[in-house]
Amino acid sequence: MKKKKEKWKIFKLYLWKKIRDSKIRTKLYLYLVLSVLIIGGVIGTASYYQMRRELLHNAEDTVISFLKHAGNRLDEQMKAFQMSAYSFSADSEVQAAARDTAEKSKWERTLEKNIVSTAVSQYGTLYRYSDFIVMQKNNGELIWNDEGLSQEKAEELIQEGGRLLEDVQAVKWCRIGGRNCLVRRITDTGGKNRWKQNGLLVIGVKDALFEVGEESSAYTKNENLVIAGQDGSIYKESTVQPESWDIREHLGYKNGKYYVYAMHEKYAEKSYLVVPLKTMEMRMNLVCIIPYHLILDSLSHVVKFIVAVTLVLCGLGVGAARILYASMKKNLVIIENGMQAYEAGDYSRLQSPACYDELGLLILQFNHMGMEIQRLNELSQKEEQEKQELKYQILETQINPHFLYNTLETIKWMAYEKEEKEIVKLSGAIIRLLRFTVKNVNKMIPLREELSYIHDYVTIQKIRYEDAFKVQYEITPEAEAFYITCFVLQPFIENSILHGMDISTNTGKICIGAFVKEGVLNISISDNGIGMSEEVLQKLEEKISGNRLEEYRGFNGVGVTNIILRMKMTYGKEFSYEFHSKEGKGTTVLLKIPKGDRADETGFDR
């Protein structure tokens, strides 16, 4: 059992996986067909049971109405038969024959029988429904016996009838020897002893008396009706009653009132509608037994109709699935072609959806995604190109020939006008500067080495401009040990000297400060020069925002814009800068450099 459950579980998982991984078309067919089957099944089942209830209810009403009419008719027929029997027993010749106790000859007895036979034929109801008549005098002599009955059988009927008839009863319906009978006393109706019994009359009753007749219908007919007396004696049996059925369960109504109701019984796995009724006059019990299949046969046509409608709806569902899939397929093909183009690296192709459903909107999103990828690719290529250009610029950069020419010209004049000490000082600064430039290209260095390089550069510029400016350093020890990319500060110092200050006044001042806060190196470079206008600052920001490299004819060919772009590419969004300047009040540059080595991302090697 456990293995079967495991196999069934594995099969369900396998089936679910097959459905899940199947094509959209198959899923649409399956889902729509299942939806139709479920909806059709629910509606069909509800309709079936509703019609079933209606049919049973209608059958109950029909049977109840039938039993009321059949009960009235049975009462009338039994009363009429009973009255005919009374009239027969009250006939003067029958009375005389019953009172006469003298012995008679054979001829006299034959004459007596003829008198009785003539009396029987005079009473139509009795003649129509009587099967046999047995008549006995008080002395026990049989004065009438139908030819169909033997003497022995007639005596047995008279004996049993007399036993069943109680002292106070004049008439009784009963079953004797498997036959329906009416037992009646023959009383003296004309004498002084009016209720004196002169004899006993046993009349056999034909089954026709208990038949339904014209009241029969599809549900209510003789085969379905059981008629029983108050003692449970069955006068008429049903041909459809179950073997285990007991009519006594349906006898004994409240005070003998004209009361009827319906019950649903089950015998031997078969269901029956059972409706009992007790007549008002004769107190006879009528029980109608109808198998469910007689009532529900018409439902078979309904079931066939529901199945046919469900199959038609399934066909329509499959057709609807084909139409839906056909409309979806166009967009699916467009998406597939777009994905193939993206896989090949072509992000510029724009797809036009066949219809603007969810898949159509997805195609528009694919278009947007493709354009964004294309833009990012172009931006990435542009940044890579700029990185390479900046790398080559730094690798290929040398001291500007104009600068060397001016410097050597200065050395020439100083050698002419001054002593050797100044020449040695200037030459030493140039040599250290050139050595630093060649040695530290593409490296991350401590800030102290960058400041040493700046010191030599400032020495050269101060000699060149005859100490027209001063440089002040405010560097914390922690900042000195902070690693940064090389050649960061020089373009800002050079910009302050060449463009920011009025050399002729000999009052120029440059302040370089650095400290570390929360792992970020904060560098400030300020001067007291002529400053920049708002327009110049805006143009500078536009160059930086547009990632535009500039051709700069300075000491190493790298300007302020190039340095900012280089720092952004090296450190990313964690790097920030600020320019503060006003005309006539100098310029201040603030740099915030994060800790860490990201030079490998820019193409620079440590």
Coordinates of C-alpha atoms in Angstrom, one line a residue:
M1 CA 0.0 0.0 0.0
K2 CA 2.8 2.3 0.9
K3 CA 4.6 1.6 -2.4
K4 CA 1.4 2.4 -4.3
K5 CA 1.1 5.7 -2.5
E6 CA 4.8 6.5 -3.3
K7 CA 4.3 5.6 -7.0
W8 CA 1.1 7.7 -7.2
K9 CA 3.0 10.6 -5.6
I10 CA 5.8 10.3 -8.1
F11 CA 3.4 10.0 -11.0
K12 CA 1.6 13.2 -9.8
L13 CA 4.9 15.1 -9.6
Y14 CA 5.9 13.8 -13.1
L15 CA 2.5 14.8 -14.5
W16 CA 2.7 18.3 -12.9
K17 CA 6.2 18.8 -14.3
K18 CA 5.1 17.8 -17.8
I19 CA 2.2 20.2 -17.6
R20 CA 4.4 23.0 -16.2
D21 CA 7.1 22.6 -18.9
S22 CA 4.6 22.1 -21.8
K23 CA 4.0 24.8 -24.4
I24 CA 1.7 27.7 -23.7
R25 CA -0.6 26.5 -26.4
T26 CA -1.0 23.1 -24.6
K27 CA -1.5 24.9 -21.3
L28 CA -4.2 27.1 -22.7
Y29 CA -6.0 24.1 -24.2
L30 CA -5.7 22.2 -21.0
Y31 CA -6.8 25.1 -18.7
L32 CA -9.7 26.0 -20.8
V33 CA -10.9 22.4 -21.2
L34 CA -10.5 21.9 -17.5
S35 CA -12.4 25.1 -16.8
V36 CA -15.2 24.0 -19.1
L37 CA -15.3 20.5 -17.5
I38 CA -15.3 21.9 -14.0
I39 CA -18.0 24.6 -14.8
G40 CA -20.0 22.1 -16.8
G41 CA -19.7 19.5 -14.1
V42 CA -20.7 21.9 -11.4
I43 CA -23.7 23.3 -13.4
G44 CA -24.6 19.8 -14.7
T45 CA -24.5 18.3 -11.2
A46 CA -26.5 21.1 -9.7
S47 CA -29.0 20.9 -12.5
Y48 CA -29.2 17.1 -12.2
Y49 CA -29.9 17.2 -8.4
Q50 CA -32.3 20.1 -8.8
M51 CA -34.3 18.2 -11.5
R52 CA -34.0 15.0 -9.4
R53 CA -35.6 16.9 -6.4
E54 CA -38.2 18.3 -8.7
L55 CA -39.1 14.9 -10.2
L56 CA -39.3 13.3 -6.7
H57 CA -41.4 16.1 -5.5
N58 CA -43.7 15.9 -8.5
A59 CA -43.9 12.1 -8.0
E60 CA -44.8 12.6 -4.4
D61 CA -47.6 15.0 -5.3
T62 CA -48.8 12.7 -8.1
V63 CA -48.9 9.6 -5.8
I64 CA -50.6 11.5 -3.0
S65 CA -53.3 12.7 -5.3
F66 CA -53.6 9.3 -6.8
L67 CA -53.9 7.6 -3.4
K68 CA -56.6 10.0 -2.3
H69 CA -58.7 9.2 -5.4
A70 CA -57.9 5.5 -5.1
G71 CA -58.8 5.5 -1.4
N72 CA -62.2 7.2 -2.1
R73 CA -62.9 4.7 -4.9
L74 CA -61.9 1.7 -2.8
D75 CA -64.1 2.9 0.0
E76 CA -67.1 3.3 -2.4
Q77 CA -66.5 -0.1 -4.0
M78 CA -66.1 -1.9 -0.7
K79 CA -69.2 -0.2 0.8
A80 CA -71.2 -1.1 -2.4
F81 CA -70.0 -4.7 -2.2
Q82 CA -70.8 -4.8 1.5
M83 CA -74.3 -3.4 0.9
S84 CA -74.9 -5.9 -1.8
A85 CA -74.0 -8.7 0.6
Y86 CA -76.3 -7.2 3.2
S87 CA -79.2 -7.0 0.7
F88 CA -78.5 -10.5 -0.4
S89 CA -78.5 -11.8 3.2
A90 CA -81.7 -9.8 3.9
D91 CA -83.6 -11.3 0.9
S92 CA -86.8 -13.0 2.2
E93 CA -86.1 -16.2 0.3
V94 CA -82.5 -16.3 1.5
Q95 CA -83.8 -15.6 5.0
A96 CA -86.4 -18.4 4.7
A97 CA -83.8 -20.8 3.4
A98 CA -81.5 -19.9 6.3
R99 CA -84.2 -20.4 8.9
D100 CA -85.5 -23.6 7.5
T101 CA -83.9 -26.5 9.5
A102 CA -86.2 -29.3 8.3
E103 CA -84.6 -32.2 6.5
K104 CA -85.2 -32.0 2.8
S105 CA -85.0 -34.2 -0.1
K106 CA -82.5 -33.9 -2.9
W107 CA -85.0 -32.2 -5.2
E108 CA -85.9 -29.7 -2.4
R109 CA -82.2 -28.9 -1.8
T110 CA -81.7 -28.3 -5.6
L111 CA -84.7 -26.0 -5.5
E112 CA -83.2 -24.1 -2.5
K113 CA -79.9 -23.7 -4.3
N114 CA -81.7 -22.3 -7.4
I115 CA -83.4 -19.7 -5.1
V116 CA -80.1 -18.7 -3.7
S117 CA -78.5 -18.5 -7.2
T118 CA -81.3 -16.3 -8.4
A119 CA -80.9 -14.0 -5.4
V120 CA -77.1 -13.7 -6.1
S121 CA -77.7 -12.7 -9.7
Q122 CA -80.1 -10.0 -8.6
Y123 CA -77.4 -8.0 -6.9
G124 CA -75.1 -6.7 -9.6
T125 CA -72.1 -5.6 -7.5
L126 CA -72.1 -8.8 -5.6
Y127 CA -72.4 -10.8 -8.8
R128 CA -69.6 -8.7 -10.5
Y129 CA -66.9 -8.9 -7.8
S130 CA -67.8 -12.2 -6.0
D131 CA -65.6 -15.1 -6.7
F132 CA -67.6 -17.7 -4.7
I133 CA -70.3 -17.8 -2.1
V134 CA -70.6 -20.3 0.8
M135 CA -73.8 -20.2 3.0
Q136 CA -74.4 -22.1 6.2
K137 CA -77.4 -22.5 8.4
N138 CA -77.2 -22.3 12.2
N139 CA -77.4 -26.0 12.4
G140 CA -74.2 -26.2 10.4
E141 CA -75.8 -27.4 7.1
L142 CA -74.4 -25.8 3.9
I143 CA -77.3 -24.5 1.9
W144 CA -75.1 -23.0 -0.8
N145 CA -71.7 -24.0 -2.1
D146 CA -70.3 -22.9 -5.5
E147 CA -69.5 -25.7 -7.8
G148 CA -65.9 -24.7 -7.9
L149 CA -65.4 -25.5 -4.2
S150 CA -65.2 -28.9 -2.7
Q151 CA -67.4 -29.7 0.4
E152 CA -64.3 -29.9 2.5
K153 CA -63.0 -26.6 1.3
A154 CA -66.4 -24.9 1.8
E155 CA -66.6 -26.2 5.4
E156 CA -63.1 -25.0 6.1
L157 CA -64.0 -21.5 4.8
I158 CA -67.2 -21.4 6.9
Q159 CA -65.3 -22.6 10.0
E160 CA -62.4 -20.0 9.6
G161 CA -64.9 -17.2 8.8
G162 CA -66.9 -17.9 11.9
R163 CA -63.8 -17.9 14.0
L164 CA -62.6 -14.5 12.6
L165 CA -66.0 -12.9 13.0
E166 CA -66.3 -11.4 16.5
D167 CA -69.5 -11.6 18.5
V168 CA -70.4 -7.9 18.1
Q169 CA -69.5 -7.8 14.4
A170 CA -72.0 -8.4 11.7
V171 CA -69.5 -8.2 8.8
K172 CA -65.7 -8.6 8.4
W173 CA -63.2 -8.3 5.6
C174 CA -60.5 -10.9 5.9
R175 CA -58.1 -13.3 4.3
I176 CA -59.0 -17.0 4.5
G177 CA -56.9 -19.6 2.9
G178 CA -55.0 -17.1 0.8
R179 CA -58.2 -15.6 -0.6
N180 CA -59.9 -12.2 -0.1
C181 CA -63.2 -12.8 1.7
L182 CA -66.2 -11.0 3.2
V183 CA -67.7 -12.8 6.2
R184 CA -71.3 -11.8 7.1
R185 CA -73.9 -13.0 9.6
I186 CA -77.3 -13.8 8.3
T187 CA -79.7 -12.2 10.8
D188 CA -83.5 -12.3 11.1
T189 CA -84.5 -9.0 9.8
G190 CA -88.3 -9.5 9.9
G191 CA -88.9 -11.3 13.2
K192 CA -89.0 -10.3 16.8
N193 CA -85.5 -11.4 17.3
R194 CA -84.1 -9.0 14.9
W195 CA -80.4 -9.7 15.5
K196 CA -80.7 -13.4 15.8
Q197 CA -78.2 -15.2 13.6
N198 CA -79.8 -17.6 11.2
G199 CA -76.6 -18.5 9.4
L200 CA -73.2 -17.5 8.1
L201 CA -72.2 -16.1 4.7
V202 CA -68.6 -16.2 3.3
I203 CA -68.1 -14.4 0.0
G204 CA -64.9 -14.7 -2.0
V205 CA -63.9 -11.2 -3.4
K206 CA -62.2 -10.9 -6.8
D207 CA -58.9 -9.0 -7.1
A208 CA -60.6 -6.6 -9.6
L209 CA -62.3 -4.9 -6.6
F210 CA -58.9 -3.7 -5.4
E211 CA -57.6 -2.5 -8.8
V212 CA -56.8 1.1 -9.5
G213 CA -58.6 1.4 -12.7
E214 CA -58.7 4.7 -14.6
E215 CA -56.6 6.5 -11.9
S216 CA -53.4 4.7 -13.0
S217 CA -50.4 6.7 -14.3
A218 CA -46.7 6.2 -15.1
Y219 CA -46.0 6.1 -11.4
T220 CA -49.3 4.9 -10.0
K221 CA -50.6 1.6 -11.3
N222 CA -51.7 -1.8 -9.9
E223 CA -48.2 -3.1 -9.9
N224 CA -47.0 -0.4 -7.5
L225 CA -50.0 -0.6 -5.0
V226 CA -50.3 -2.6 -1.9
I227 CA -53.7 -2.8 -0.1
A228 CA -53.9 -4.1 3.5
G229 CA -56.4 -4.3 6.3
Q230 CA -56.1 -2.9 9.7
D231 CA -54.6 -6.2 11.0
G232 CA -51.9 -6.2 8.3
S233 CA -53.7 -8.7 6.1
I234 CA -52.7 -8.0 2.5
Y235 CA -55.5 -7.9 0.0
K236 CA -53.4 -6.8 -2.9
E237 CA -49.7 -7.1 -3.3
S238 CA -47.3 -5.1 -5.4
T239 CA -45.1 -6.7 -7.9
V240 CA -42.2 -4.2 -7.3
Q241 CA -42.1 -4.5 -3.5
P242 CA -38.6 -5.5 -2.0
E243 CA -38.1 -8.8 -0.4
S244 CA -37.2 -7.4 3.0
W245 CA -40.2 -4.9 2.9
D246 CA -42.7 -5.1 5.8
I247 CA -46.0 -3.3 5.3
R248 CA -46.6 -3.2 9.0
E249 CA -44.1 -0.4 9.3
H250 CA -46.5 1.8 7.3
L251 CA -49.8 1.0 9.2
G252 CA -51.5 2.7 12.1
Y253 CA -52.1 6.3 11.5
K254 CA -53.1 9.0 13.9
N255 CA -56.7 8.3 15.1
G256 CA -57.5 6.9 11.7
K257 CA -57.5 10.3 10.1
Y258 CA -57.3 10.9 6.4
Y259 CA -53.5 11.4 6.6
V260 CA -50.9 10.8 3.9
Y261 CA -47.1 11.5 3.6
A262 CA -44.1 10.3 1.6
M263 CA -41.0 8.4 2.7
H264 CA -37.8 7.6 0.9
E265 CA -36.7 4.0 1.8
K266 CA -33.8 1.9 0.8
Y267 CA -34.0 -1.8 0.5
A268 CA -31.2 -4.1 -0.7
E269 CA -29.2 -1.1 -2.0
K270 CA -32.2 0.1 -4.1
S271 CA -34.1 3.3 -3.3
Y272 CA -37.9 3.5 -3.3
L273 CA -40.5 6.2 -2.8
V274 CA -43.1 4.9 -0.3
V275 CA -46.4 6.7 0.1
P276 CA -49.0 5.2 2.6
L277 CA -52.6 6.2 3.1
K278 CA -55.5 5.0 5.3
T279 CA -59.0 5.4 4.0
M280 CA -61.6 7.2 6.1
E281 CA -64.5 4.8 5.7
M282 CA -63.2 1.3 5.5
R283 CA -59.9 1.9 7.3
M284 CA -58.0 0.2 4.5
N285 CA -54.3 0.8 4.1
L286 CA -53.0 1.8 0.7
V287 CA -49.3 1.9 0.2
C288 CA -47.7 2.9 -3.1
I289 CA -44.2 1.7 -3.8
I290 CA -42.3 3.2 -6.7
P291 CA -38.7 2.4 -7.5
Y292 CA -36.5 5.5 -8.1
H293 CA -35.5 4.3 -11.6
L294 CA -39.2 4.7 -12.7
I295 CA -39.1 8.3 -11.5
L296 CA -35.6 9.2 -12.7
D297 CA -35.6 7.5 -16.1
S298 CA -36.3 10.9 -17.7
L299 CA -33.1 12.2 -16.1
S300 CA -31.0 10.0 -18.4
H301 CA -32.0 12.3 -21.3
V302 CA -30.9 15.3 -19.2
V303 CA -27.6 13.7 -18.4
K304 CA -27.0 13.0 -22.1
F305 CA -27.9 16.6 -22.9
I306 CA -25.5 17.9 -20.2
V307 CA -22.7 15.7 -21.5
A308 CA -23.4 16.9 -25.1
V309 CA -23.4 20.5 -24.0
T310 CA -20.2 20.1 -22.0
L311 CA -18.5 18.4 -25.0
V312 CA -19.6 21.3 -27.3
L313 CA -18.3 23.8 -24.8
C314 CA -15.0 21.9 -24.6
G315 CA -14.8 22.2 -28.4
L316 CA -15.5 25.9 -28.1
G317 CA -12.9 26.2 -25.4
V318 CA -10.3 24.5 -27.6
G319 CA -11.3 26.9 -30.4
A320 CA -11.0 29.9 -28.1
A321 CA -7.6 28.6 -26.9
R322 CA -6.4 28.4 -30.6
I323 CA -7.6 32.0 -31.2
L324 CA -6.0 33.3 -28.0
Y325 CA -2.7 31.5 -28.7
A326 CA -2.7 32.8 -32.3
S327 CA -2.9 36.4 -31.0
M328 CA -0.3 35.7 -28.3
K329 CA 2.0 33.8 -30.8
K330 CA 2.7 37.0 -32.8
N331 CA 4.0 38.8 -29.7
L332 CA 5.9 35.7 -28.6
V333 CA 7.6 35.4 -32.0
I334 CA 8.5 39.1 -31.8
I335 CA 10.0 38.6 -28.3
E336 CA 11.9 35.5 -29.5
N337 CA 13.4 37.4 -32.4
G338 CA 14.3 40.3 -30.1
M339 CA 16.0 38.0 -27.7
Q340 CA 18.0 36.4 -30.5
A341 CA 19.1 39.9 -31.6
Y342 CA 20.1 40.8 -28.0
E343 CA 22.0 37.5 -27.8
A344 CA 23.9 38.4 -30.9
G345 CA 24.7 41.8 -29.3
D346 CA 22.3 43.9 -31.4
Y347 CA 20.5 46.1 -28.9
S348 CA 19.5 48.8 -31.4
R349 CA 16.6 46.9 -33.0
L350 CA 13.2 48.2 -31.8
Q351 CA 10.3 45.7 -31.9
S352 CA 6.8 46.7 -32.7
P353 CA 4.2 44.6 -30.8
A354 CA 1.3 43.0 -32.7
C355 CA -1.1 44.0 -29.9
Y356 CA -0.8 45.9 -26.7
D357 CA -1.6 43.3 -24.1
E358 CA 0.8 42.2 -21.3
L359 CA 3.1 40.6 -23.9
G360 CA 2.9 43.8 -26.0
L361 CA 3.9 45.9 -23.0
L362 CA 6.7 43.4 -22.3
I363 CA 8.0 44.1 -25.8
L364 CA 8.0 47.8 -25.1
Q365 CA 9.9 47.1 -21.9
F366 CA 12.4 45.0 -24.0
N367 CA 12.8 48.0 -26.3
H368 CA 13.5 50.3 -23.4
M369 CA 15.9 47.8 -21.9
G370 CA 17.7 47.4 -25.2
M371 CA 18.0 51.2 -25.6
E372 CA 19.3 51.5 -22.0
I373 CA 21.8 48.6 -22.6
Q374 CA 22.9 50.3 -25.8
R375 CA 23.3 53.6 -24.0
L376 CA 25.3 52.0 -21.2
N377 CA 27.5 50.1 -23.7
E378 CA 28.2 53.3 -25.5
L379 CA 28.9 55.1 -22.2
S380 CA 31.1 52.2 -21.0
Q381 CA 33.0 52.3 -24.3
K382 CA 33.4 56.0 -24.0
E383 CA 34.7 55.8 -20.5
E384 CA 37.0 53.0 -21.4
Q385 CA 38.3 55.1 -24.3
E386 CA 38.8 58.1 -21.9
K387 CA 40.6 55.8 -19.4
Q388 CA 42.9 54.7 -22.2
E389 CA 43.5 58.2 -23.4
L390 CA 44.2 59.4 -19.8
K391 CA 46.5 56.4 -19.3
Y392 CA 48.4 57.1 -22.4
Q393 CA 48.4 60.8 -21.5
I394 CA 50.0 60.0 -18.2
L395 CA 52.3 57.4 -19.6
E396 CA 53.4 59.5 -22.4
T397 CA 53.5 62.8 -20.6
Q398 CA 56.9 64.4 -20.1
I399 CA 57.9 67.7 -18.8
N400 CA 56.5 70.3 -21.2
P401 CA 59.3 71.4 -23.6
H402 CA 58.3 75.0 -23.1
F403 CA 58.6 74.7 -19.4
L404 CA 62.0 73.1 -19.7
Y405 CA 63.0 75.9 -22.1
N406 CA 61.9 78.6 -19.7
T407 CA 63.6 76.8 -16.8
L408 CA 66.8 76.3 -18.6
E409 CA 66.7 80.0 -19.7
T410 CA 66.3 80.9 -16.1
I411 CA 69.3 78.8 -15.1
K412 CA 71.2 80.4 -17.9
W413 CA 70.6 83.9 -16.7
M414 CA 71.1 82.9 -13.1
A415 CA 74.4 81.3 -14.0
Y416 CA 75.3 84.7 -15.6
E417 CA 74.1 86.9 -12.8
K418 CA 74.5 84.7 -9.6
E419 CA 76.7 82.3 -7.8
E420 CA 76.7 78.5 -8.2
K421 CA 74.6 77.8 -5.1
E422 CA 71.4 78.9 -6.7
I423 CA 72.2 77.0 -9.8
V424 CA 72.8 73.8 -7.7
K425 CA 69.5 74.4 -5.9
L426 CA 67.6 74.8 -9.1
S427 CA 69.3 71.9 -10.8
G428 CA 68.7 69.6 -7.8
A429 CA 65.0 70.4 -7.7
I430 CA 64.7 69.7 -11.5
I431 CA 66.5 66.5 -11.2
R432 CA 64.3 65.3 -8.2
L433 CA 61.2 66.4 -10.1
L434 CA 62.1 64.5 -13.2
R435 CA 63.1 61.5 -11.2
F436 CA 59.7 61.5 -9.3
T437 CA 57.8 61.9 -12.5
V438 CA 59.5 58.9 -14.1
K439 CA 59.5 56.7 -11.0
N440 CA 55.9 57.1 -9.8
V441 CA 53.9 57.1 -13.0
N442 CA 50.8 54.9 -12.4
K443 CA 51.4 54.2 -8.7
M444 CA 49.6 54.7 -5.5
I445 CA 51.9 56.7 -3.1
P446 CA 51.7 58.2 0.4
L447 CA 50.6 61.8 0.5
R448 CA 54.1 62.7 1.9
E449 CA 55.8 61.7 -1.3
E450 CA 53.2 63.7 -3.3
L451 CA 54.0 66.7 -1.1
S452 CA 57.8 66.2 -1.6
Y453 CA 57.1 66.3 -5.3
I454 CA 55.0 69.5 -4.8
H455 CA 57.8 71.0 -2.7
D456 CA 60.3 70.6 -5.5
Y457 CA 57.8 72.0 -8.1
V458 CA 57.2 75.0 -5.8
T459 CA 60.9 75.6 -5.4
I460 CA 61.4 75.8 -9.2
Q461 CA 58.4 78.1 -9.6
K462 CA 59.5 80.4 -6.7
I463 CA 63.0 80.7 -8.2
R464 CA 61.4 81.4 -11.6
Y465 CA 59.1 84.1 -10.2
E466 CA 61.6 85.4 -7.6
D467 CA 59.6 84.5 -4.5
A468 CA 56.5 86.3 -5.7
F469 CA 54.3 83.9 -3.6
K470 CA 54.5 81.7 -0.5
V471 CA 53.2 78.2 0.1
Q472 CA 52.0 77.1 3.5
Y473 CA 51.5 73.4 4.6
E474 CA 49.0 72.2 7.2
I475 CA 49.2 68.4 7.0
T476 CA 48.4 65.9 9.8
P477 CA 50.7 62.9 10.3
E478 CA 47.7 60.6 9.5
A479 CA 47.2 62.4 6.3
E480 CA 50.8 62.1 5.3
A481 CA 50.6 58.3 5.5
F482 CA 47.3 58.2 3.4
Y483 CA 47.8 56.6 0.0
I484 CA 46.6 58.4 -3.1
T485 CA 47.2 58.3 -6.8
C486 CA 50.2 60.3 -7.9
F487 CA 50.1 63.8 -9.7
V488 CA 46.9 64.9 -7.9
L489 CA 48.0 68.2 -6.3
Q490 CA 50.4 69.6 -8.9
P491 CA 47.8 70.8 -11.5
F492 CA 45.9 72.7 -8.8
I493 CA 49.1 74.4 -7.5
E494 CA 50.1 75.2 -11.0
N495 CA 46.7 76.7 -11.8
S496 CA 46.9 78.9 -8.7
I497 CA 50.4 80.1 -9.7
L498 CA 49.9 80.7 -13.4
H499 CA 46.2 81.8 -13.4
G500 CA 45.1 82.6 -9.9
M501 CA 47.7 85.1 -8.6
D502 CA 49.1 88.4 -9.7
I503 CA 52.8 87.7 -9.6
S504 CA 53.8 91.3 -9.9
T505 CA 52.5 92.1 -6.4
N506 CA 54.7 89.6 -4.6
T507 CA 51.9 89.0 -2.1
G508 CA 50.6 85.6 -3.4
K509 CA 49.9 82.9 -0.9
I510 CA 48.9 79.2 -1.4
C511 CA 47.7 77.1 1.5
I512 CA 47.7 73.3 1.3
G513 CA 45.9 71.4 4.1
A514 CA 45.1 67.7 4.7
F515 CA 43.5 65.7 7.4
V516 CA 41.7 62.3 7.7
K517 CA 38.1 62.0 9.0
E518 CA 36.2 58.7 9.1
G519 CA 38.6 57.0 6.7
V520 CA 38.4 59.8 4.1
L521 CA 41.3 62.1 3.2
N522 CA 40.2 65.8 3.1
I523 CA 42.5 68.0 1.0
S524 CA 42.1 71.8 0.6
I525 CA 44.1 74.0 -1.8
S526 CA 43.4 77.7 -1.5
D527 CA 45.0 80.9 -2.8
N528 CA 44.4 84.6 -2.4
G529 CA 44.5 85.3 -6.1
I530 CA 42.1 86.9 -8.5
G531 CA 39.5 84.2 -8.2
M532 CA 37.0 83.1 -10.9
S533 CA 33.7 84.4 -12.0
E534 CA 30.5 82.4 -11.9
E535 CA 30.6 81.9 -15.6
V536 CA 34.1 80.5 -15.5
L537 CA 33.1 78.1 -12.7
Q538 CA 30.0 77.0 -14.6
K539 CA 32.1 76.2 -17.7
L540 CA 34.6 74.2 -15.6
E541 CA 31.7 72.2 -14.1
E542 CA 30.2 71.6 -17.6
K543 CA 33.6 70.2 -18.7
I544 CA 33.8 67.8 -15.8
S545 CA 30.1 66.8 -16.1
G546 CA 30.5 66.1 -19.8
N547 CA 33.6 64.0 -19.2
R548 CA 35.5 66.2 -21.6
L549 CA 39.3 65.9 -21.5
E550 CA 41.2 69.1 -22.0
E551 CA 44.5 69.8 -23.8
Y552 CA 46.6 71.6 -21.2
R553 CA 50.0 73.1 -21.9
G554 CA 51.3 73.0 -18.4
F555 CA 54.1 71.2 -16.5
N556 CA 52.9 67.7 -17.4
G557 CA 50.1 68.4 -19.8
V558 CA 47.5 67.4 -17.2
G559 CA 45.0 70.0 -16.2
V560 CA 42.5 70.4 -13.4
T561 CA 39.6 68.9 -15.4
N562 CA 41.7 65.8 -16.3
I563 CA 42.7 65.2 -12.7
I564 CA 39.0 65.4 -11.5
L565 CA 37.9 62.9 -14.2
R566 CA 40.8 60.7 -13.3
M567 CA 39.9 60.7 -9.6
K568 CA 36.2 60.0 -10.4
M569 CA 37.2 57.0 -12.6
T570 CA 39.6 55.8 -9.9
Y571 CA 37.5 56.1 -6.8
G572 CA 34.0 56.2 -8.3
K573 CA 31.1 57.8 -6.5
E574 CA 32.9 57.8 -3.1
F575 CA 35.2 60.6 -4.4
S576 CA 33.9 64.2 -4.3
Y577 CA 35.2 67.7 -5.0
E578 CA 34.1 71.3 -4.5
F579 CA 35.2 74.6 -6.1
H580 CA 34.7 77.9 -4.1
S581 CA 35.8 81.1 -5.8
K582 CA 34.9 84.7 -6.1
E583 CA 36.5 87.4 -8.2
G584 CA 39.2 89.3 -6.3
K585 CA 39.0 86.9 -3.3
G586 CA 40.9 83.8 -4.4
T587 CA 39.9 80.2 -5.0
T588 CA 39.6 77.1 -2.8
V589 CA 39.5 73.5 -4.0
L590 CA 38.3 70.8 -1.6
L591 CA 39.0 67.1 -2.4
K592 CA 37.6 64.1 -0.5
I593 CA 39.5 60.9 -1.3
P594 CA 38.3 57.6 0.1
K595 CA 40.6 55.0 1.6
G596 CA 41.5 52.0 -0.5
D597 CA 43.2 51.0 -3.7
R598 CA 40.9 51.0 -6.8
A599 CA 43.6 51.7 -9.3
D600 CA 43.1 48.4 -11.0
E601 CA 39.7 49.5 -12.2
T602 CA 41.1 52.4 -14.1
G603 CA 43.9 50.6 -15.8
F604 CA 46.7 52.0 -13.5
D605 CA 49.0 49.5 -11.9
R606 CA 50.4 49.9 -8.4

